[in-house]
PDB file of C-alpha atoms in Angstrom:
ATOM      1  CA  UNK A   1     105.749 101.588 122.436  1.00  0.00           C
ATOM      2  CA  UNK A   2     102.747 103.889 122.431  1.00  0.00           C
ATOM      3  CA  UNK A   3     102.083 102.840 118.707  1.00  0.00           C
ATOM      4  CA  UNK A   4     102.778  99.405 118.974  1.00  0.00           C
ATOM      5  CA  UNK A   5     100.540  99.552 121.687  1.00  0.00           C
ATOM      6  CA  UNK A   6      97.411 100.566 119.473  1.00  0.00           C
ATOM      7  CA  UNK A   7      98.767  97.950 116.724  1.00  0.00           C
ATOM      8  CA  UNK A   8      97.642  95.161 119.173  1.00  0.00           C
ATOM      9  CA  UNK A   9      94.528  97.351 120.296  1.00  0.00           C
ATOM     10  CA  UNK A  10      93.381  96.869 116.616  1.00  0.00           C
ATOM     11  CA  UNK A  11      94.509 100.521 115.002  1.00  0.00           C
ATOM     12  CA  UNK A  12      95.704  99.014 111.169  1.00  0.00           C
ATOM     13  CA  UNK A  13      97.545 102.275 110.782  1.00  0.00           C
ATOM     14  CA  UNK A  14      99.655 101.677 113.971  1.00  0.00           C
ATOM     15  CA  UNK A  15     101.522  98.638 112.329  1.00  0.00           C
ATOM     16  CA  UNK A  16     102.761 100.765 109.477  1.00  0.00           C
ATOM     17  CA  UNK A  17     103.643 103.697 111.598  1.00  0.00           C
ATOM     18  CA  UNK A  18     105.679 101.029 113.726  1.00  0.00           C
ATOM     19  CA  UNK A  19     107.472  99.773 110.985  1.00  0.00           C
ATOM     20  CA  UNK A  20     108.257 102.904 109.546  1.00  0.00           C
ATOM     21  CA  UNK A  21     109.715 104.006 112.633  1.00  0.00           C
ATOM     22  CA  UNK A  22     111.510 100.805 112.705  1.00  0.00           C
ATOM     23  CA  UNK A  23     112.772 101.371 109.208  1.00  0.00           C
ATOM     24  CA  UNK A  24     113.986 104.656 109.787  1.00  0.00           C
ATOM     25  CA  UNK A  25     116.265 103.856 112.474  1.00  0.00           C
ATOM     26  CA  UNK A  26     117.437 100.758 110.726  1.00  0.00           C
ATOM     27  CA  UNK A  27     117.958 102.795 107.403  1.00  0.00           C
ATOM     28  CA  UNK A  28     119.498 106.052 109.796  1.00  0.00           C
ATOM     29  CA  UNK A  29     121.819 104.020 111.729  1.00  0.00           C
ATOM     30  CA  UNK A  30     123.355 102.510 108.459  1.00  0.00           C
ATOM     31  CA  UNK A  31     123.709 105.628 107.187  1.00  0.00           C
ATOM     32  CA  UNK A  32     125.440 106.727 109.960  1.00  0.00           C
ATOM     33  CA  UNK A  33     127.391 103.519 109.879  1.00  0.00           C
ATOM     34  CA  UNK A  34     128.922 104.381 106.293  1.00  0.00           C
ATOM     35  CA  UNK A  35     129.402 108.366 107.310  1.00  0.00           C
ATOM     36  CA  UNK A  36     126.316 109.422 105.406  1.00  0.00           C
ATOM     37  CA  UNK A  37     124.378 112.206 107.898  1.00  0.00           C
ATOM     38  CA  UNK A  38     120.649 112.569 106.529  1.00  0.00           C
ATOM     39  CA  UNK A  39     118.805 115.748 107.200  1.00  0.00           C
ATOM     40  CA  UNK A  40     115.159 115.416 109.244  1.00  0.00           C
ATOM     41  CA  UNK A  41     113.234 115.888 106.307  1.00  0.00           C
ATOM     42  CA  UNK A  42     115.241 113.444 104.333  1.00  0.00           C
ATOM     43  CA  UNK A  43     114.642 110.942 106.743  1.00  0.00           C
ATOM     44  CA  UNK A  44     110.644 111.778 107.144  1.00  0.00           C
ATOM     45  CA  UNK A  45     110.738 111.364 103.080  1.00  0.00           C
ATOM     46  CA  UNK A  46     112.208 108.244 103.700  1.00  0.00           C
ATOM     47  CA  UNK A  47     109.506 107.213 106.635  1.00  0.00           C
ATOM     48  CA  UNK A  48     106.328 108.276 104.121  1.00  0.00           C
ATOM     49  CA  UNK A  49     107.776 106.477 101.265  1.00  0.00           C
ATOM     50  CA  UNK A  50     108.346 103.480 103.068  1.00  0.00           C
ATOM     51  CA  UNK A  51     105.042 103.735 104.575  1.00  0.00           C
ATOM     52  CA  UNK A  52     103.839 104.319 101.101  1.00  0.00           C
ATOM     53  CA  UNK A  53     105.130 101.326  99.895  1.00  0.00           C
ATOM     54  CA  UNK A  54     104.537  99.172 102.764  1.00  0.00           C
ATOM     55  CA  UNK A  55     100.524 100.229 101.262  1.00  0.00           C
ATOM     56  CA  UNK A  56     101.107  99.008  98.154  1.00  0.00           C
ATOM     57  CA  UNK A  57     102.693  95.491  99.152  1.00  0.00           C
ATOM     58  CA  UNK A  58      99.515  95.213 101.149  1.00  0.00           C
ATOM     59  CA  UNK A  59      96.529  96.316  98.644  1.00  0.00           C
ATOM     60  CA  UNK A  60      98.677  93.899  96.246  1.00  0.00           C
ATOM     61  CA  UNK A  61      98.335  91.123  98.448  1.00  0.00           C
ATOM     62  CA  UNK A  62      94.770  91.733  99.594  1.00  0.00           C
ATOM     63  CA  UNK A  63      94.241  91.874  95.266  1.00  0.00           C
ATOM     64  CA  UNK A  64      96.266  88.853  95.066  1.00  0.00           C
ATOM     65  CA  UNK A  65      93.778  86.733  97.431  1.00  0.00           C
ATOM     66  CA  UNK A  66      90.586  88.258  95.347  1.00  0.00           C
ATOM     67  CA  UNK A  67      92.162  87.469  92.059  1.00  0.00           C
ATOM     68  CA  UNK A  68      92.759  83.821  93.740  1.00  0.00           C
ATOM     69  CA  UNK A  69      89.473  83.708  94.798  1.00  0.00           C
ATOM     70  CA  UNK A  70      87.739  84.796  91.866  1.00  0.00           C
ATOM     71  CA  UNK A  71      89.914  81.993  89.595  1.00  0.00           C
ATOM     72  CA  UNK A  72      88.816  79.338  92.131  1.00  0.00           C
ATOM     73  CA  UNK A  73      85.262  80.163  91.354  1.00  0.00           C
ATOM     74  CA  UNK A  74      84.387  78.112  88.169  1.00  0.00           C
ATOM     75  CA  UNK A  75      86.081  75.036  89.892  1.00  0.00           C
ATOM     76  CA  UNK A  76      83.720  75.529  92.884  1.00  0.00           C
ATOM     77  CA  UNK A  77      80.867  75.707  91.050  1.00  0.00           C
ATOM     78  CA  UNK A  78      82.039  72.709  88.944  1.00  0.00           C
ATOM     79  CA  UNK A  79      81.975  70.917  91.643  1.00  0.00           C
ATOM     80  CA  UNK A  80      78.602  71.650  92.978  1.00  0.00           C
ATOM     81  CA  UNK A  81      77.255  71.388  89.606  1.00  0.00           C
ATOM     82  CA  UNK A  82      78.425  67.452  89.636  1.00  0.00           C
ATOM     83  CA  UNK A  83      76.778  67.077  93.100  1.00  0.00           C
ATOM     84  CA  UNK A  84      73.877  68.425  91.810  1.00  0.00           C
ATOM     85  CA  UNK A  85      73.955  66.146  89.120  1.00  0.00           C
ATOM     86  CA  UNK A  86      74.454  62.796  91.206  1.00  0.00           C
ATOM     87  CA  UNK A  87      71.580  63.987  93.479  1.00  0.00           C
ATOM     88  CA  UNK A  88      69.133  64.107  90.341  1.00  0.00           C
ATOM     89  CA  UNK A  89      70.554  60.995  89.156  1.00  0.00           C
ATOM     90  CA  UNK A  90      69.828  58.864  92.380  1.00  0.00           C
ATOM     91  CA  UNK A  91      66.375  60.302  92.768  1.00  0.00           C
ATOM     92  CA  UNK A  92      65.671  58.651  89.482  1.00  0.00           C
ATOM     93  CA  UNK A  93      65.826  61.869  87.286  1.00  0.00           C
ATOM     94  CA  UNK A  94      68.135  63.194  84.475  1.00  0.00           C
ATOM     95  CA  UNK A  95      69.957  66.451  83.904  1.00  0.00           C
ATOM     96  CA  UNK A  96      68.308  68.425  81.771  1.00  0.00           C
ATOM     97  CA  UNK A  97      72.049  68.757  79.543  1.00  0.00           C
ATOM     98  CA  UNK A  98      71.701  65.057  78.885  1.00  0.00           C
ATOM     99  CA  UNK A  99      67.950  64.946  78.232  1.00  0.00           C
ATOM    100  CA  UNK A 100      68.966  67.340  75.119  1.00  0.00           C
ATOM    101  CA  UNK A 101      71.853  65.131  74.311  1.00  0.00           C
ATOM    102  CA  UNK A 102      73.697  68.816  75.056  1.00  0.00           C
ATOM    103  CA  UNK A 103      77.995  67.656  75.301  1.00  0.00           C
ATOM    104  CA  UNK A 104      80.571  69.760  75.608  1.00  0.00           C
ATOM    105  CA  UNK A 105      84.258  69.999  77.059  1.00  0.00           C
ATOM    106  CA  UNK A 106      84.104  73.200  78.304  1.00  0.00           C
ATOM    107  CA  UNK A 107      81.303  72.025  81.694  1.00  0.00           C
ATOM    108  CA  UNK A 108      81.273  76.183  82.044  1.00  0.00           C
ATOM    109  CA  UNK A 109      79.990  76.895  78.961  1.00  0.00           C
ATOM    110  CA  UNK A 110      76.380  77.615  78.727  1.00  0.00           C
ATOM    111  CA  UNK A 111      73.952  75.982  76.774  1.00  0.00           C
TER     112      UNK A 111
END
């Protein structure tokens, strides 16, 4: 209770130490269940590698969204690039790719 407490206070490391613990008794009580006794430190090896992995799946995810991000980029600025475009074209102007008769199918690829 006392760490899940903190978890909703805003500590990020209370969540993992709350899962861990929850993990450990899961993973102890099976044990148990099947007549396999774990020693302390087994179970604390368990705990930090658990907690160690429960890292990892969230750095990978947080990477995951940046990576996302990152892809989504050219499209976004494809996008404002063609906005761009229409504004100069109603206010009686030309983009300065078509005054040079510039084409290409790549629209990210400079000039």
């Amino acid at each position: 209770m006392y760490w899940n407490y903190w978890n909703r206070r805003g500590l990020e490391d209370a969540i993992t130490i709350v899962i861990a613990c929850g993990i450990d008794s899961i993973v102890s009580r099976s044990y148990q269940a099947f007549g396999l006794n774990l020693t302390l430190e087994e179970r604390e090896a368990l705990i930090r590698e658990n907690a160690e992995l429960l890292y990892q799946a969230q750095r990978l995810k947080k990477d995951l969204n940046l990576a996302k991000e990152a892809l989504a980029e050219p499209d976004i600025l494809d996008d404002e690039n063609w906005r761009l475009r229409q504004q100069i074209r109603e206010m009686g102007g030309v983009p300065y790719d078509e005054q040079i008769e510039y084409i290409s199918n790549n629209p990210n690829e400079p000039f």
